[in-house]
Amino acid sequence: DAGVTQSPTHLIKTRGQQVTLRCSPKSGHDTVSWYQQALGQGPQFIFQYYEEEERQRGNFPDRFSGHQFPNYSSELNVNALLLGDSALYLCASSLALAGWGETQYFGPGTRLLVL
Amino acid sequence: AQTVTQSQPEMSVQEAETVTLSCTYDTSESNYYLFWYKQPPSRQMILVIRQEAYKQQNATENRFSVNFQKAAKSFSLKISDSQLGDTAMYFCAFMKHMGDGGGADGLTFGKGTHLIIQP
């Protein structure tokens, strides 16, 4: 049973550039959530996708956008990168809308460094 | 908005000892879920245990158990017979129940406790 996968594992960008991170959910899952984890902090919720739509969003600017494909995989896009966007980006998948308490399963993350 | 507080930035115990990690949360919600996640140095977040707020019985998973005190908004994790492989960051997390048609919400995490198991 394949777990949550993310690509790439590491990425280095410069300020002002744009980046796309990818996530494939655990087999059978239809909901994908994205989190940003700064060094030494707990993850912060960015947004959640279900049925190819953004369902909920945390306190992140519009520079952060996403997409979900018919096969439930998802992309996180960040435009106009800032130094403060340097973090570990975690993808989590779950079955149905997580508000019903479905456990979220996390991928290994993508480490983004903005120079 | 919900907040989750983990007041112990780091803890260190000897192998085979029992250790308790504390977590408190603040919410006006009455129906929600609580989780403990473990993040080893490999950085993949792994679910340790979950608790539904409507259940009075404390959840247990092998060596891991919780003490859920809803009135006090406290959710501590007890690890019995600790093992070297338990060394990791432990995060307490909250998810509110959105109800029928209410959409979904993300997890709110604490800042974590770094648990070190000494041989």
Coordinates of C-alpha atoms in Angstrom, one line a residue:
Chain A
D1 CA 0.0 0.0 0.0
A2 CA 1.7 3.2 -1.2
G3 CA 1.9 6.0 1.3
V4 CA 1.9 9.7 0.6
T5 CA 4.7 10.7 -1.7
Q6 CA 6.1 14.2 -2.4
S7 CA 8.5 15.6 -4.9
P8 CA 11.1 16.9 -5.0
T9 CA 12.8 16.2 -1.7
H10 CA 14.9 19.3 -1.7
L11 CA 14.7 22.6 -3.7
I12 CA 16.7 25.8 -3.8
K13 CA 15.3 28.9 -5.3
T14 CA 16.0 32.6 -5.2
R15 CA 13.8 35.5 -4.0
G16 CA 11.1 36.4 -6.5
Q17 CA 11.0 33.0 -8.2
Q18 CA 8.1 30.7 -8.4
V19 CA 8.0 27.1 -7.2
T20 CA 5.7 24.1 -7.6
L21 CA 5.7 21.2 -5.2
R22 CA 3.9 17.9 -5.9
C23 CA 2.1 15.3 -3.8
S24 CA 0.5 12.0 -4.4
P25 CA -2.0 10.9 -1.7
K26 CA -2.1 7.5 0.0
S27 CA -3.9 4.9 -2.0
G28 CA -7.7 5.3 -1.5
H29 CA -7.5 8.8 -0.2
D30 CA -9.3 11.7 -1.9
T31 CA -8.4 14.7 0.2
V32 CA -5.0 16.5 0.3
S33 CA -3.9 19.1 2.8
W34 CA -0.7 21.2 2.7
Y35 CA 1.3 22.5 5.7
Q36 CA 4.3 24.7 6.1
Q37 CA 6.8 23.8 8.9
A38 CA 9.4 26.4 9.7
L39 CA 12.5 25.3 11.5
G40 CA 11.8 24.5 15.1
Q41 CA 8.1 25.0 14.8
G42 CA 5.0 22.9 14.4
P43 CA 3.3 22.7 11.0
Q44 CA 0.9 25.4 9.9
F45 CA -2.1 24.6 7.8
I46 CA -2.0 26.2 4.3
F47 CA -5.1 24.8 2.6
Q48 CA -7.0 21.6 1.8
Y49 CA -8.3 20.2 -1.5
Y50 CA -11.2 17.9 -2.1
E51 CA -13.0 17.2 -5.3
E52 CA -10.5 19.4 -7.1
E53 CA -11.6 22.5 -5.1
E54 CA -9.9 24.4 -2.3
R55 CA -12.2 23.7 0.7
Q56 CA -10.5 25.5 3.6
R57 CA -7.6 27.8 3.9
G58 CA -5.3 28.9 6.7
N59 CA -3.7 32.3 7.2
F60 CA -1.5 32.3 4.1
P61 CA -1.4 35.0 1.3
D62 CA -2.6 34.5 -2.2
R63 CA 0.9 33.9 -3.3
F64 CA 0.2 30.3 -2.1
S65 CA -2.1 28.5 -4.5
G66 CA -2.8 24.9 -5.3
H67 CA -4.5 22.5 -7.5
Q68 CA -5.9 19.0 -7.3
F69 CA -6.1 16.7 -10.2
P70 CA -8.8 14.0 -11.1
N71 CA -6.4 11.3 -9.7
Y72 CA -6.4 13.2 -6.4
S73 CA -2.8 14.2 -6.6
S74 CA -2.0 17.8 -5.8
E75 CA 0.3 20.7 -6.4
L76 CA 1.3 23.6 -4.2
N77 CA 2.5 26.7 -6.0
V78 CA 4.2 29.6 -4.4
N79 CA 4.8 32.8 -6.3
A80 CA 7.2 35.7 -5.7
L81 CA 9.2 33.7 -3.2
L82 CA 10.4 35.4 0.0
L83 CA 13.2 34.4 2.3
G84 CA 10.6 33.6 4.9
D85 CA 9.1 30.9 2.7
S86 CA 12.1 28.7 3.5
A87 CA 10.6 25.7 5.3
L88 CA 9.6 22.1 5.1
Y89 CA 6.4 21.7 3.1
L90 CA 4.3 18.7 4.2
C91 CA 1.5 17.1 2.3
A92 CA -1.1 15.0 4.1
S93 CA -3.9 12.9 2.7
S94 CA -7.1 11.6 4.2
L95 CA -10.3 10.0 3.2
A96 CA -13.3 12.3 2.8
L97 CA -13.4 15.7 4.4
A98 CA -11.1 15.8 7.4
G99 CA -13.6 17.7 9.5
W100 CA -15.3 14.4 10.2
G101 CA -12.1 13.4 12.1
E102 CA -10.4 11.3 9.5
T103 CA -6.8 10.9 10.3
Q104 CA -4.4 12.7 8.0
Y105 CA -1.3 10.8 6.8
F106 CA 1.8 12.8 6.0
G107 CA 4.4 12.5 3.3
P108 CA 8.1 13.0 3.9
G109 CA 8.0 16.6 2.9
T110 CA 9.9 18.9 0.5
R111 CA 12.6 21.1 2.0
L112 CA 12.6 24.5 0.3
L113 CA 15.4 27.0 0.7
V114 CA 15.0 30.5 -0.6
L115 CA 18.2 32.5 -1.1
Chain B
A1 CA -9.4 30.1 16.5
Q2 CA -7.8 27.2 18.3
T3 CA -4.4 27.2 20.0
V4 CA -2.3 24.3 21.2
T5 CA 0.4 24.7 23.8
Q6 CA 3.2 22.2 24.5
S7 CA 5.1 23.6 27.5
Q8 CA 8.0 21.2 27.4
P9 CA 10.4 22.1 24.6
E10 CA 12.7 19.1 25.4
M11 CA 12.6 16.0 27.7
S12 CA 15.2 13.3 28.3
V13 CA 14.6 9.9 30.0
Q14 CA 16.4 6.6 30.3
E15 CA 15.4 3.7 28.2
A16 CA 12.6 1.6 29.7
E17 CA 11.3 4.5 31.8
T18 CA 7.8 6.0 31.5
V19 CA 7.5 9.6 30.3
T20 CA 4.5 11.9 30.0
L21 CA 4.3 14.8 27.5
S22 CA 1.9 17.6 28.2
C23 CA -0.5 19.4 25.9
T24 CA -3.1 22.0 26.6
Y25 CA -5.5 23.6 24.1
D26 CA -7.9 26.4 23.9
T27 CA -11.1 26.2 21.9
S28 CA -14.8 27.2 22.1
E29 CA -15.7 24.1 20.2
S30 CA -17.5 21.2 21.9
N31 CA -16.9 18.5 19.3
Y32 CA -13.3 18.0 18.0
Y33 CA -10.5 15.5 17.7
L34 CA -7.0 15.5 19.2
F35 CA -3.9 13.8 17.9
W36 CA -0.3 13.1 18.8
Y37 CA 2.1 12.9 15.9
K38 CA 5.8 11.8 16.1
Q39 CA 8.4 13.3 13.8
P40 CA 11.7 11.4 13.9
P41 CA 14.9 12.9 12.4
S42 CA 13.9 11.4 9.1
R43 CA 11.1 14.1 9.3
Q44 CA 8.1 12.0 8.2
M45 CA 5.2 12.8 10.5
I46 CA 3.7 9.6 11.9
L47 CA 0.4 9.3 13.8
V48 CA 0.9 8.0 17.3
I49 CA -2.7 8.2 18.7
R50 CA -6.0 10.0 18.3
Q51 CA -8.9 10.9 20.6
E52 CA -12.4 11.9 19.8
A53 CA -13.6 14.6 22.2
Y54 CA -17.0 12.9 22.6
K55 CA -15.4 9.7 24.0
Q56 CA -14.8 9.7 27.7
Q57 CA -12.5 6.7 27.5
N58 CA -8.8 7.5 27.1
A59 CA -7.3 6.1 23.9
T60 CA -4.5 3.6 24.1
E61 CA -2.1 2.1 21.4
N62 CA 0.2 -0.5 22.8
R63 CA 2.8 1.5 24.9
F64 CA 1.2 4.8 24.2
S65 CA -1.8 6.2 26.1
V66 CA -3.4 9.5 26.6
N67 CA -5.0 11.3 29.6
F68 CA -7.8 13.4 28.1
Q69 CA -9.3 15.9 30.5
K70 CA -11.9 17.8 28.5
A71 CA -12.9 20.3 31.2
A72 CA -9.3 21.2 31.8
K73 CA -8.6 21.1 28.0
S74 CA -5.6 18.9 28.6
F75 CA -4.4 16.0 26.5
S76 CA -1.2 14.4 27.7
L77 CA 0.7 11.5 26.1
K78 CA 2.2 8.7 28.3
I79 CA 4.9 6.5 26.8
S80 CA 5.6 3.3 28.8
D81 CA 8.7 1.2 28.6
S82 CA 10.4 3.9 26.4
Q83 CA 12.6 2.7 23.6
L84 CA 15.5 4.3 21.7
G85 CA 13.3 4.4 18.6
D86 CA 10.9 6.7 20.5
T87 CA 13.4 9.5 20.2
A88 CA 11.7 12.2 18.1
M89 CA 9.8 15.4 18.0
Y90 CA 6.2 14.9 19.3
F91 CA 3.5 17.2 18.2
C92 CA 0.0 17.6 19.8
A93 CA -2.6 18.6 17.2
F94 CA -6.3 19.7 17.3
M95 CA -9.0 19.4 14.6
K96 CA -12.4 20.8 15.0
H97 CA -15.5 18.9 13.9
M98 CA -17.1 20.7 11.0
G99 CA -20.4 18.8 11.0
D100 CA -22.6 17.8 8.1
G101 CA -21.9 20.1 5.2
G102 CA -19.5 22.2 7.2
G103 CA -16.6 21.5 5.0
A104 CA -13.3 20.6 6.5
D105 CA -10.5 22.1 8.6
G106 CA -6.8 21.6 9.0
L107 CA -4.9 20.5 12.0
T108 CA -3.6 23.0 14.5
F109 CA -0.3 22.0 15.9
G110 CA 1.7 22.8 19.0
K111 CA 5.3 23.7 18.8
G112 CA 6.4 20.3 19.8
T113 CA 8.4 18.5 22.4
H114 CA 11.8 17.0 21.6
L115 CA 11.9 13.6 23.4
I116 CA 15.3 12.0 23.8
I117 CA 15.6 8.4 25.1
Q118 CA 19.0 7.8 26.6
P119 CA 20.5 4.2 26.5

